[in-house]
Amino acid sequence: MRKNGLTAPLNALQVLTWFLFPFFIIGYTVLSFLPQISVPSSLPTTGPVWDAQNYILGSLVYLFSLLGIYCGGQACSIDPIDNHLQTHLLTNPNGRSKGGPGKTFCWVCQVHVSSSSKHCRFCEKCVHEFDHHCQWLNTCVGGKNYRPFFHCVCAVFAFTSLELVATAVLLARFYVDGEDGGVRVRIVELYGGDTGATVFAGFALAFAAALLVTVGMIAQLFFFHVNLQRRGITTYQYVVEDAKRCQEEGRKKKEREKTRKEEEKRRKEMGQRQVCVVCWVGGERGGGTGNGGERVDNGGAERYNSDASNSYENGVELTEMIVRDDDMKEAEI
Ligand SMILES: [Zn+2]
Ligand SMILES: [Zn+2]
């Protein structure tokens, strides 16, 4: 049974998260913050408004990134275990648990737990007000740690978005600014000449691309949880509802397909019967309804109608020939 996100075994995404936090903070400092606040020796002064903007932006980035680390750490370190299971393990680990209203029995834990709790196969325990198992933090998110988890998502969304804006502005100024003491002059002096500036621009572009992907993913997660909170449901309940909706849609689709096939079969049978009737009329009785009487909008049936018409005509021709023969015999008699 895993206690929290720091309990072994660790997973790859969790380690990647630990790497990404410092990567984005150090990357922003080196590629965006320092170049924009550095004062080149060749310039007597820098624009006070421009520097103030960078200091405010930088302060917000560092504030939100530290907030993200703090909240993420809290979400990881809290044990989201079900309260009944926790009490059972502390007071009566070998005994039998008592059921009651609002409780359900977990066959894996062999303990009565809250109805809102669900058993997590990664953590191997029942989780209080289960939401989901977060692979990035490698811990279950439930009633006890949902708040720090969501605050962590908000903080990461905020600081990565600000970093993306700052890096995009820096790159725009780097390529647009002339030699009048703008960003390019600062970068050339800070990173060792034009070659250093070109390498810097390449890293800054790669950093902006990584930020763009991260902001896209975290924005999706942020708006998903905002929507869940608006609806007052958990991720688990959303997944269950979505699975039921998909199942219902699949059932309706199958029904529609079945009805369509039955209708097609019925129309085909009716079309074939119609052809037979026409063929029969044309072949045996001649005249009558003829071919023009009833047409079906079935290609095959229409073809048979056409054949029936020929038979009819042939039939008439044959009848006339027989009559002529009879006339001939009568004449001979
Ligand atoms: Zn359980
Ligand atoms: Zn879990």
Coordinates of C-alpha atoms and ligand atoms in Angstrom, one line a residue:
M1 CA 0.0 0.0 0.0
R2 CA 1.5 3.3 -1.1
K3 CA 1.1 6.2 1.5
N4 CA 1.5 9.2 -0.9
G5 CA 3.2 10.4 -4.1
L6 CA 6.7 10.1 -2.5
T7 CA 6.3 6.4 -1.7
A8 CA 8.1 3.9 -4.0
P9 CA 7.8 2.8 -6.7
L10 CA 8.2 6.1 -8.5
N11 CA 7.1 6.4 -12.1
A12 CA 8.7 8.0 -15.2
L13 CA 6.2 10.9 -15.5
Q14 CA 6.7 11.8 -11.9
V15 CA 10.5 12.1 -12.4
L16 CA 9.8 14.1 -15.6
T17 CA 7.7 16.5 -13.5
W18 CA 10.6 17.0 -11.0
F19 CA 12.9 17.7 -14.0
L20 CA 10.4 20.1 -15.7
F21 CA 9.9 22.5 -12.8
P22 CA 13.6 23.5 -12.5
F23 CA 13.9 23.4 -16.3
F24 CA 11.2 26.0 -16.8
I25 CA 12.5 28.2 -13.9
I26 CA 16.2 28.1 -14.9
G27 CA 15.3 28.3 -18.6
Y28 CA 13.2 31.4 -18.1
T29 CA 15.9 33.1 -16.0
V30 CA 18.7 32.4 -18.5
L31 CA 16.8 32.9 -21.7
S32 CA 14.3 35.6 -20.9
F33 CA 14.7 37.3 -17.5
L34 CA 18.4 38.0 -17.5
P35 CA 18.7 39.3 -21.1
Q36 CA 15.8 41.7 -20.5
I37 CA 17.1 43.2 -17.2
S38 CA 20.8 43.3 -18.0
V39 CA 22.3 46.7 -18.6
P40 CA 24.8 46.8 -21.4
S41 CA 28.0 48.8 -20.6
S42 CA 27.7 50.4 -24.0
L43 CA 24.4 52.1 -23.0
P44 CA 24.2 54.9 -20.6
T45 CA 20.7 53.8 -19.3
T46 CA 17.8 51.5 -20.1
G47 CA 14.2 52.3 -20.4
P48 CA 12.7 52.5 -16.9
V49 CA 9.2 51.5 -18.1
W50 CA 10.6 48.5 -20.0
D51 CA 12.6 47.3 -17.0
A52 CA 9.7 47.8 -14.6
Q53 CA 7.5 45.6 -16.8
N54 CA 10.2 42.9 -16.9
Y55 CA 10.7 43.0 -13.1
I56 CA 6.9 42.7 -12.5
L57 CA 6.6 39.9 -15.0
G58 CA 9.6 38.1 -13.6
S59 CA 8.3 38.5 -10.0
L60 CA 4.9 36.9 -11.0
V61 CA 6.7 34.1 -12.8
Y62 CA 8.8 33.2 -9.8
L63 CA 5.9 33.7 -7.4
F64 CA 3.6 31.3 -9.3
S65 CA 6.4 28.8 -9.9
L66 CA 7.1 28.6 -6.2
L67 CA 3.4 28.4 -5.5
G68 CA 3.2 25.5 -8.0
I69 CA 6.0 23.6 -6.3
Y70 CA 4.5 24.2 -2.8
C71 CA 1.0 23.1 -3.8
G72 CA 2.3 20.1 -5.8
G73 CA 4.4 19.1 -2.9
Q74 CA 1.4 19.3 -0.6
A75 CA -0.8 17.2 -3.0
C76 CA 2.0 14.6 -3.1
S77 CA 2.7 14.4 0.6
I78 CA -0.9 14.2 1.9
D79 CA -2.2 10.6 2.3
P80 CA -5.6 10.6 0.5
I81 CA -6.7 7.3 2.2
D82 CA -10.3 6.5 3.1
N83 CA -11.1 7.5 6.7
H84 CA -12.7 4.2 7.7
L85 CA -9.8 2.2 6.2
Q86 CA -7.3 4.5 8.1
T87 CA -9.1 4.0 11.4
H88 CA -9.3 0.2 10.8
L89 CA -5.6 -0.1 10.0
L90 CA -4.7 2.0 13.1
T91 CA -7.1 0.4 15.6
N92 CA -8.1 -3.0 14.4
P93 CA -6.0 -4.2 11.5
N94 CA -6.7 -7.9 11.9
G95 CA -10.4 -7.6 12.9
R96 CA -13.6 -7.3 10.9
S97 CA -14.9 -3.9 9.9
K98 CA -18.4 -2.8 10.5
G99 CA -20.8 -1.9 7.8
G100 CA -23.5 0.7 7.9
P101 CA -25.3 3.5 6.1
G102 CA -23.0 5.4 3.6
K103 CA -20.6 2.5 3.6
T104 CA -19.6 -0.1 1.0
F105 CA -17.4 -3.1 1.3
C106 CA -14.0 -3.2 -0.6
W107 CA -13.2 -6.7 -1.6
V108 CA -9.5 -5.8 -2.1
C109 CA -9.0 -4.0 1.2
Q110 CA -11.5 -6.4 3.0
V111 CA -12.8 -3.3 4.9
H112 CA -16.0 -1.3 4.9
V113 CA -15.2 2.1 3.4
S114 CA -17.2 5.3 2.5
S115 CA -19.5 4.9 -0.5
S116 CA -17.7 7.9 -2.2
S117 CA -14.3 6.1 -1.8
K118 CA -12.8 4.0 -4.6
H119 CA -10.0 1.5 -4.6
C120 CA -6.9 2.6 -6.6
R121 CA -4.9 -0.3 -8.1
F122 CA -1.8 2.0 -8.3
C123 CA -1.9 3.0 -4.6
E124 CA -3.4 -0.4 -3.5
K125 CA -5.9 1.3 -1.1
C126 CA -9.3 2.9 -1.0
V127 CA -9.2 6.7 -1.5
H128 CA -11.5 9.2 0.3
E129 CA -13.8 10.9 -2.3
F130 CA -11.8 9.5 -5.1
D131 CA -11.2 11.8 -8.1
H132 CA -8.4 10.2 -10.1
H133 CA -4.8 8.8 -9.8
C134 CA -2.5 11.6 -11.1
Q135 CA 0.4 10.0 -13.0
W136 CA 2.4 13.3 -13.0
L137 CA 2.4 13.4 -9.2
N138 CA 2.1 9.6 -8.9
T139 CA -0.5 9.9 -6.2
C140 CA -4.2 9.6 -5.9
V141 CA -6.2 12.8 -5.9
G142 CA -9.2 12.7 -3.6
G143 CA -11.2 14.8 -1.1
K144 CA -8.1 15.3 1.1
N145 CA -5.7 16.7 -1.5
Y146 CA -7.9 17.9 -4.3
R147 CA -7.5 21.5 -3.3
P148 CA -3.7 21.7 -3.3
F149 CA -3.8 19.6 -6.6
F150 CA -6.0 22.2 -8.3
H151 CA -4.0 25.1 -6.9
C152 CA -0.9 23.5 -8.3
V153 CA -2.6 23.2 -11.8
C154 CA -3.6 26.9 -11.6
A155 CA -0.1 28.0 -10.6
V156 CA 1.6 26.0 -13.3
F157 CA -0.9 27.3 -15.9
A158 CA -0.2 30.9 -14.7
F159 CA 3.6 30.7 -14.6
T160 CA 4.1 28.8 -17.9
S161 CA 1.7 31.1 -19.7
L162 CA 3.6 34.2 -18.4
E163 CA 6.9 32.6 -19.4
L164 CA 5.5 31.9 -22.9
V165 CA 4.4 35.6 -23.3
A166 CA 7.7 36.8 -22.0
T167 CA 9.8 34.6 -24.3
A168 CA 7.6 35.4 -27.3
V169 CA 8.0 39.2 -26.6
L170 CA 11.8 38.7 -26.2
L171 CA 12.2 36.8 -29.4
A172 CA 10.0 39.4 -31.3
R173 CA 12.2 42.2 -29.9
F174 CA 15.4 40.2 -30.7
Y175 CA 14.5 39.9 -34.4
V176 CA 12.8 43.3 -34.8
D177 CA 15.0 45.6 -32.7
G178 CA 17.8 47.4 -34.5
E179 CA 21.2 48.4 -33.1
D180 CA 19.7 51.1 -31.0
G181 CA 20.2 49.5 -27.6
G182 CA 17.3 47.1 -27.6
V183 CA 17.2 43.5 -26.6
R184 CA 19.7 42.4 -29.3
V185 CA 22.4 44.6 -27.9
R186 CA 21.9 43.3 -24.4
I187 CA 22.0 39.6 -25.6
V188 CA 25.1 40.2 -27.8
E189 CA 26.9 41.6 -24.8
L190 CA 25.6 39.1 -22.3
Y191 CA 26.2 35.9 -24.4
G192 CA 29.5 36.7 -26.1
G193 CA 29.0 38.3 -29.5
D194 CA 26.9 37.6 -32.6
T195 CA 27.6 33.8 -32.5
G196 CA 26.4 33.6 -28.9
A197 CA 23.3 35.6 -29.8
T198 CA 22.5 33.2 -32.7
V199 CA 22.9 30.2 -30.4
F200 CA 20.8 32.0 -27.8
A201 CA 18.0 32.6 -30.3
G202 CA 18.0 28.9 -31.2
F203 CA 17.6 27.9 -27.5
A204 CA 15.0 30.5 -26.9
L205 CA 12.9 29.2 -29.9
A206 CA 13.2 25.6 -28.6
F207 CA 12.2 26.8 -25.1
A208 CA 9.2 28.7 -26.5
A209 CA 8.1 25.5 -28.4
A210 CA 8.4 23.4 -25.2
L211 CA 6.4 26.1 -23.3
L212 CA 3.7 26.1 -26.0
V213 CA 3.2 22.4 -25.7
T214 CA 3.1 22.6 -21.9
V215 CA 0.7 25.5 -21.8
G216 CA -1.6 23.6 -24.2
M217 CA -1.6 20.5 -22.0
I218 CA -2.0 22.3 -18.7
A219 CA -4.7 24.6 -20.1
Q220 CA -6.7 21.6 -21.1
L221 CA -6.4 20.1 -17.6
F222 CA -7.2 23.5 -16.0
F223 CA -10.4 24.0 -18.0
F224 CA -11.4 20.4 -17.5
H225 CA -11.3 20.8 -13.7
V226 CA -13.0 24.1 -13.8
N227 CA -15.8 22.5 -15.8
L228 CA -16.0 19.6 -13.2
Q229 CA -16.2 22.0 -10.3
R230 CA -19.0 23.9 -12.1
R231 CA -20.9 20.6 -12.5
G232 CA -20.1 19.5 -9.0
I233 CA -18.7 16.1 -10.0
T234 CA -15.4 14.3 -9.7
T235 CA -13.1 13.1 -12.6
Y236 CA -14.2 9.5 -11.7
Q237 CA -17.9 10.4 -12.0
Y238 CA -17.2 12.2 -15.3
V239 CA -15.5 9.1 -16.7
V240 CA -18.4 6.9 -15.5
E241 CA -21.0 9.3 -17.1
D242 CA -19.0 9.5 -20.3
A243 CA -18.7 5.7 -20.5
K244 CA -22.4 5.3 -20.0
R245 CA -23.1 8.0 -22.6
C246 CA -20.8 6.2 -25.1
Q247 CA -22.5 2.9 -24.3
E248 CA -25.9 4.4 -24.9
E249 CA -24.8 6.0 -28.1
G250 CA -23.4 2.7 -29.3
R251 CA -26.6 0.9 -28.5
K252 CA -28.7 3.5 -30.4
K253 CA -26.3 3.3 -33.3
K254 CA -26.7 -0.5 -33.4
E255 CA -30.5 -0.1 -33.2
R256 CA -30.5 2.4 -36.1
E257 CA -28.2 0.1 -38.1
K258 CA -30.5 -2.9 -37.4
T259 CA -33.6 -0.9 -38.4
R260 CA -31.9 0.3 -41.6
K261 CA -30.9 -3.2 -42.6
E262 CA -34.5 -4.5 -41.9
E263 CA -35.9 -1.7 -44.0
E264 CA -33.5 -2.4 -46.8
K265 CA -34.3 -6.1 -46.7
R266 CA -38.1 -5.4 -46.7
R267 CA -37.7 -3.0 -49.6
K268 CA -35.6 -5.6 -51.5
E269 CA -38.2 -8.3 -50.9
M270 CA -41.0 -6.0 -52.0
G271 CA -39.0 -5.0 -55.1
Q272 CA -38.4 -8.7 -56.0
R273 CA -42.1 -9.5 -55.5
Q274 CA -43.1 -6.6 -57.8
V275 CA -40.7 -7.9 -60.5
C276 CA -42.2 -11.3 -60.3
V277 CA -45.7 -10.0 -60.6
V278 CA -44.7 -7.9 -63.6
C279 CA -42.9 -10.8 -65.2
W280 CA -45.9 -13.1 -64.5
V281 CA -48.3 -10.5 -66.0
G282 CA -46.1 -9.9 -69.1
G283 CA -45.4 -13.6 -69.8
E284 CA -48.8 -15.2 -69.2
R285 CA -51.5 -12.7 -69.8
G286 CA -49.9 -10.1 -72.1
G287 CA -51.5 -6.6 -72.2
G288 CA -53.1 -5.8 -68.9
T289 CA -51.0 -3.7 -66.7
G290 CA -47.9 -4.0 -68.9
N291 CA -44.6 -2.5 -68.1
G292 CA -45.8 1.0 -67.7
G293 CA -48.1 0.2 -64.8
E294 CA -45.6 0.0 -61.9
R295 CA -42.0 0.8 -61.7
V296 CA -39.7 0.5 -58.7
D297 CA -36.8 2.7 -58.0
N298 CA -34.5 -0.3 -57.8
G299 CA -32.0 -0.7 -60.6
G300 CA -32.3 -4.4 -60.7
A301 CA -36.0 -4.4 -60.6
E302 CA -36.2 -1.8 -63.4
R303 CA -34.0 -4.1 -65.5
Y304 CA -36.4 -7.0 -64.9
N305 CA -39.3 -4.7 -65.8
S306 CA -37.5 -4.0 -69.0
D307 CA -37.0 -7.7 -69.6
A308 CA -40.7 -8.2 -68.7
S309 CA -41.6 -5.7 -71.4
N310 CA -39.7 -7.6 -73.9
S311 CA -41.3 -10.9 -72.9
Y312 CA -44.6 -9.2 -73.1
E313 CA -43.9 -8.0 -76.6
N314 CA -42.5 -11.3 -77.6
G315 CA -45.5 -12.9 -76.0
V316 CA -47.8 -10.8 -78.2
E317 CA -45.7 -11.6 -81.2
L318 CA -45.9 -15.3 -80.4
T319 CA -49.7 -15.2 -79.9
E320 CA -50.1 -13.4 -83.2
M321 CA -48.0 -16.0 -84.9
I322 CA -50.1 -18.8 -83.4
V323 CA -53.3 -17.1 -84.5
R324 CA -51.9 -16.8 -87.9
D325 CA -51.1 -20.5 -88.0
D326 CA -54.6 -21.3 -86.9
D327 CA -56.0 -19.0 -89.6
M328 CA -53.8 -20.8 -92.1
K329 CA -55.1 -24.2 -91.0
E330 CA -58.8 -23.0 -91.1
A331 CA -58.1 -21.6 -94.5
E332 CA -56.7 -24.9 -95.6
I333 CA -59.7 -26.8 -94.1
Ligands
ZN1 ZN -9.9 -0.8 -1.2
ZN2 ZN -3.8 6.0 -6.7

